[in-house]
Amino acid sequence: MPYWREMPATTEQIREILDAETVAVVGCSTTPGKAAHDVPKYLLDRGYEVIPVNPYADEVFGIEAYDSLAEVPEGVDVVDVFRPSEETGPIVDAAIERDDVTAIWLQLGIRNDAAGERAEAAGKLFVQDRCIKVEHAKLVA
C-alpha cells in the first residue's frame, strides 16, 4: 500500500517538497480571500516562484497565467492543485508527463487515491488533503 494511503506524508517528505523553488498552482484564483488565491500569495511572499494555471485568467499577482500545466514553458518543481477531487486525475497525469515535476500536492479537502498511485508509480512525491501553507508555516516559517 502506498505510504500516503497508509499514513500521511512524513515530515521529511514534506520538507523535501517545501525545498522546491517553483510551484505551478493549478486552479490559482484571482479572487483575494479564496484559498486558491491566498495560499499561492503566501508562497510567493516567501520566495517561491509561483506559476498560475487558470484558463480564465490572463494573469494572477501580475504573473502570466497559463491555460494548462502542459502550456507552462519553464521548469516546475511542485504542482499544487486547487480543483475538485473529481477533476484531479488528468491534472496529476499532466504533472506525471513532465520530467521536471518532483511532487504533486492536492490541497486540503482534495483526494484522488488512484491518481496518487499513478504519481507514486511514476516516482513523484504525492500529498493529498493537506494545505501546503499550513505545512510551510509549521516546518519552515
PDB file of C-alpha atoms in Angstrom:
ATOM      1  CA  MET A   1       0.000   0.000   0.000  1.00  0.00           C
ATOM      2  CA  PRO A   2       1.406   3.457  -0.901  1.00  0.00           C
ATOM      3  CA  TYR A   3       2.696   5.467   2.061  1.00  0.00           C
ATOM      4  CA  TRP A   4       0.185   8.284   1.574  1.00  0.00           C
ATOM      5  CA  ARG A   5      -2.780   5.943   1.862  1.00  0.00           C
ATOM      6  CA  GLU A   6      -1.406   4.107   4.872  1.00  0.00           C
ATOM      7  CA  MET A   7      -0.338   7.231   6.700  1.00  0.00           C
ATOM      8  CA  PRO A   8       0.210  10.920   5.981  1.00  0.00           C
ATOM      9  CA  ALA A   9       3.351  12.010   4.197  1.00  0.00           C
ATOM     10  CA  THR A  10       6.291  12.087   6.561  1.00  0.00           C
ATOM     11  CA  THR A  11       7.811  15.295   7.823  1.00  0.00           C
ATOM     12  CA  GLU A  12      10.929  14.521   5.776  1.00  0.00           C
ATOM     13  CA  GLN A  13       8.876  14.149   2.594  1.00  0.00           C
ATOM     14  CA  ILE A  14       7.025  17.390   3.263  1.00  0.00           C
ATOM     15  CA  ARG A  15      10.323  19.195   3.930  1.00  0.00           C
ATOM     16  CA  GLU A  16      11.723  17.827   0.665  1.00  0.00           C
ATOM     17  CA  ILE A  17       8.742  19.217  -1.217  1.00  0.00           C
ATOM     18  CA  LEU A  18       8.986  22.577   0.569  1.00  0.00           C
ATOM     19  CA  ASP A  19      12.636  22.863  -0.522  1.00  0.00           C
ATOM     20  CA  ALA A  20      11.337  23.420  -4.054  1.00  0.00           C
ATOM     21  CA  GLU A  21      11.751  26.730  -5.832  1.00  0.00           C
ATOM     22  CA  THR A  22       8.947  26.701  -8.405  1.00  0.00           C
ATOM     23  CA  VAL A  23       5.299  25.860  -7.729  1.00  0.00           C
ATOM     24  CA  ALA A  24       2.709  25.691 -10.503  1.00  0.00           C
ATOM     25  CA  VAL A  25      -0.707  26.313  -8.943  1.00  0.00           C
ATOM     26  CA  VAL A  26      -3.499  24.680 -10.931  1.00  0.00           C
ATOM     27  CA  GLY A  27      -6.741  26.486 -10.165  1.00  0.00           C
ATOM     28  CA  CYS A  28      -4.951  29.612  -8.921  1.00  0.00           C
ATOM     29  CA  SER A  29      -7.633  32.241  -8.296  1.00  0.00           C
ATOM     30  CA  THR A  30      -7.694  35.970  -8.992  1.00  0.00           C
ATOM     31  CA  THR A  31     -10.064  36.481  -6.038  1.00  0.00           C
ATOM     32  CA  PRO A  32      -8.452  37.569  -2.738  1.00  0.00           C
ATOM     33  CA  GLY A  33      -9.947  35.729   0.227  1.00  0.00           C
ATOM     34  CA  LYS A  34     -10.199  32.417  -1.625  1.00  0.00           C
ATOM     35  CA  ALA A  35      -7.706  29.764  -0.548  1.00  0.00           C
ATOM     36  CA  ALA A  36      -6.713  29.310  -4.208  1.00  0.00           C
ATOM     37  CA  HIS A  37      -5.530  32.947  -4.153  1.00  0.00           C
ATOM     38  CA  ASP A  38      -4.265  33.377  -0.607  1.00  0.00           C
ATOM     39  CA  VAL A  39      -2.161  30.196  -0.421  1.00  0.00           C
ATOM     40  CA  PRO A  40      -0.172  30.906  -3.618  1.00  0.00           C
ATOM     41  CA  LYS A  41       0.232  34.531  -2.484  1.00  0.00           C
ATOM     42  CA  TYR A  42       1.682  33.219   0.795  1.00  0.00           C
ATOM     43  CA  LEU A  43       4.151  31.077  -1.181  1.00  0.00           C
ATOM     44  CA  LEU A  44       5.041  33.993  -3.451  1.00  0.00           C
ATOM     45  CA  ASP A  45       5.660  36.233  -0.430  1.00  0.00           C
ATOM     46  CA  ARG A  46       8.061  33.614   0.968  1.00  0.00           C
ATOM     47  CA  GLY A  47      10.274  33.475  -2.080  1.00  0.00           C
ATOM     48  CA  TYR A  48       8.756  30.713  -4.168  1.00  0.00           C
ATOM     49  CA  GLU A  49       8.328  31.250  -7.889  1.00  0.00           C
ATOM     50  CA  VAL A  50       4.589  30.766  -8.382  1.00  0.00           C
ATOM     51  CA  ILE A  51       3.205  29.933 -11.819  1.00  0.00           C
ATOM     52  CA  PRO A  52      -0.573  30.418 -12.025  1.00  0.00           C
ATOM     53  CA  VAL A  53      -2.524  27.892 -14.095  1.00  0.00           C
ATOM     54  CA  ASN A  54      -6.040  29.150 -14.779  1.00  0.00           C
ATOM     55  CA  PRO A  55      -7.674  29.161 -18.228  1.00  0.00           C
ATOM     56  CA  TYR A  56      -9.948  32.044 -17.205  1.00  0.00           C
ATOM     57  CA  ALA A  57      -7.198  34.482 -16.168  1.00  0.00           C
ATOM     58  CA  ASP A  58      -4.527  36.285 -18.186  1.00  0.00           C
ATOM     59  CA  GLU A  59      -2.508  36.921 -15.056  1.00  0.00           C
ATOM     60  CA  VAL A  60      -2.544  36.470 -11.294  1.00  0.00           C
ATOM     61  CA  PHE A  61      -0.308  38.533  -8.962  1.00  0.00           C
ATOM     62  CA  GLY A  62       0.988  40.286 -12.111  1.00  0.00           C
ATOM     63  CA  ILE A  63       2.347  36.926 -13.334  1.00  0.00           C
ATOM     64  CA  GLU A  64       1.246  35.401 -16.639  1.00  0.00           C
ATOM     65  CA  ALA A  65      -1.302  32.633 -16.127  1.00  0.00           C
ATOM     66  CA  TYR A  66      -1.325  29.555 -18.336  1.00  0.00           C
ATOM     67  CA  ASP A  67      -4.383  27.676 -19.553  1.00  0.00           C
ATOM     68  CA  SER A  68      -2.966  24.272 -18.609  1.00  0.00           C
ATOM     69  CA  LEU A  69       0.027  22.652 -16.969  1.00  0.00           C
ATOM     70  CA  ALA A  70       1.181  21.416 -20.389  1.00  0.00           C
ATOM     71  CA  GLU A  71       1.482  25.038 -21.578  1.00  0.00           C
ATOM     72  CA  VAL A  72       3.881  26.104 -18.812  1.00  0.00           C
ATOM     73  CA  PRO A  73       7.225  26.527 -20.619  1.00  0.00           C
ATOM     74  CA  GLU A  74       9.514  26.940 -17.610  1.00  0.00           C
ATOM     75  CA  GLY A  75      10.587  24.279 -15.158  1.00  0.00           C
ATOM     76  CA  VAL A  76       8.185  23.253 -12.402  1.00  0.00           C
ATOM     77  CA  ASP A  77       9.198  21.526  -9.174  1.00  0.00           C
ATOM     78  CA  VAL A  78       5.814  21.131  -7.468  1.00  0.00           C
ATOM     79  CA  VAL A  79       2.279  21.094  -8.859  1.00  0.00           C
ATOM     80  CA  ASP A  80      -0.176  22.403  -6.242  1.00  0.00           C
ATOM     81  CA  VAL A  81      -3.799  21.637  -7.146  1.00  0.00           C
ATOM     82  CA  PHE A  82      -6.890  23.656  -6.186  1.00  0.00           C
ATOM     83  CA  ARG A  83      -9.529  21.769  -8.193  1.00  0.00           C
ATOM     84  CA  PRO A  84     -12.327  19.422  -7.115  1.00  0.00           C
ATOM     85  CA  SER A  85     -11.218  15.853  -6.431  1.00  0.00           C
ATOM     86  CA  GLU A  86     -13.069  14.510  -9.472  1.00  0.00           C
ATOM     87  CA  GLU A  87     -11.068  16.839 -11.768  1.00  0.00           C
ATOM     88  CA  THR A  88      -7.625  15.925 -10.442  1.00  0.00           C
ATOM     89  CA  GLY A  89      -6.910  12.739 -12.429  1.00  0.00           C
ATOM     90  CA  PRO A  90      -5.996  14.470 -15.704  1.00  0.00           C
ATOM     91  CA  ILE A  91      -4.055  17.165 -13.816  1.00  0.00           C
ATOM     92  CA  VAL A  92      -1.988  14.546 -11.997  1.00  0.00           C
ATOM     93  CA  ASP A  93      -1.423  12.749 -15.311  1.00  0.00           C
ATOM     94  CA  ALA A  94      -0.210  16.016 -16.898  1.00  0.00           C
ATOM     95  CA  ALA A  95       2.167  16.514 -13.957  1.00  0.00           C
ATOM     96  CA  ILE A  96       3.462  12.950 -14.348  1.00  0.00           C
ATOM     97  CA  GLU A  97       4.190  13.683 -18.029  1.00  0.00           C
ATOM     98  CA  ARG A  98       6.595  16.444 -17.017  1.00  0.00           C
ATOM     99  CA  ASP A  99      10.112  15.279 -16.198  1.00  0.00           C
ATOM    100  CA  ASP A 100      10.763  18.430 -14.148  1.00  0.00           C
ATOM    101  CA  VAL A 101       7.947  17.857 -11.616  1.00  0.00           C
ATOM    102  CA  THR A 102       9.127  16.099  -8.460  1.00  0.00           C
ATOM    103  CA  ALA A 103       5.953  16.445  -6.364  1.00  0.00           C
ATOM    104  CA  ILE A 104       2.206  16.728  -6.756  1.00  0.00           C
ATOM    105  CA  TRP A 105       0.184  18.289  -3.931  1.00  0.00           C
ATOM    106  CA  LEU A 106      -3.614  18.144  -3.698  1.00  0.00           C
ATOM    107  CA  GLN A 107      -4.824  20.817  -1.297  1.00  0.00           C
ATOM    108  CA  LEU A 108      -6.900  20.338   1.841  1.00  0.00           C
ATOM    109  CA  GLY A 109     -10.178  18.571   1.084  1.00  0.00           C
ATOM    110  CA  ILE A 110      -8.957  17.232  -2.267  1.00  0.00           C
ATOM    111  CA  ARG A 111      -8.275  13.481  -2.660  1.00  0.00           C
ATOM    112  CA  ASN A 112      -7.680  11.088  -5.520  1.00  0.00           C
ATOM    113  CA  ASP A 113      -6.159   7.768  -4.446  1.00  0.00           C
ATOM    114  CA  ALA A 114      -5.983   6.346  -7.976  1.00  0.00           C
ATOM    115  CA  ALA A 115      -4.106   9.407  -9.239  1.00  0.00           C
ATOM    116  CA  GLY A 116      -1.806   9.153  -6.233  1.00  0.00           C
ATOM    117  CA  GLU A 117      -0.989   5.568  -7.141  1.00  0.00           C
ATOM    118  CA  ARG A 118      -0.078   6.678 -10.672  1.00  0.00           C
ATOM    119  CA  ALA A 119       2.059   9.514  -9.337  1.00  0.00           C
ATOM    120  CA  GLU A 120       3.886   7.234  -6.948  1.00  0.00           C
ATOM    121  CA  ALA A 121       4.442   4.629  -9.683  1.00  0.00           C
ATOM    122  CA  ALA A 122       5.989   7.403 -11.793  1.00  0.00           C
ATOM    123  CA  GLY A 123       8.390   8.291  -8.962  1.00  0.00           C
ATOM    124  CA  LYS A 124       6.688  11.530  -7.903  1.00  0.00           C
ATOM    125  CA  LEU A 125       6.133  12.551  -4.299  1.00  0.00           C
ATOM    126  CA  PHE A 126       2.397  12.824  -3.661  1.00  0.00           C
ATOM    127  CA  VAL A 127       0.454  14.624  -0.944  1.00  0.00           C
ATOM    128  CA  GLN A 128      -3.305  14.952  -0.743  1.00  0.00           C
ATOM    129  CA  ASP A 129      -5.848  16.541   1.581  1.00  0.00           C
ATOM    130  CA  ARG A 130      -3.279  18.844   3.203  1.00  0.00           C
ATOM    131  CA  CYS A 131      -2.546  22.547   2.910  1.00  0.00           C
ATOM    132  CA  ILE A 132       0.913  23.496   1.675  1.00  0.00           C
ATOM    133  CA  LYS A 133       0.638  26.860   3.510  1.00  0.00           C
ATOM    134  CA  VAL A 134      -0.110  25.157   6.826  1.00  0.00           C
ATOM    135  CA  GLU A 135       2.745  22.703   6.373  1.00  0.00           C
ATOM    136  CA  HIS A 136       5.138  25.502   5.388  1.00  0.00           C
ATOM    137  CA  ALA A 137       4.149  27.544   8.439  1.00  0.00           C
ATOM    138  CA  LYS A 138       4.754  24.539  10.708  1.00  0.00           C
ATOM    139  CA  LEU A 139       8.014  23.325   9.214  1.00  0.00           C
ATOM    140  CA  VAL A 140       9.767  26.239   7.541  1.00  0.00           C
ATOM    141  CA  ALA A 141       8.437  29.664   8.532  1.00  0.00           C
TER     142      ALA A 141
END
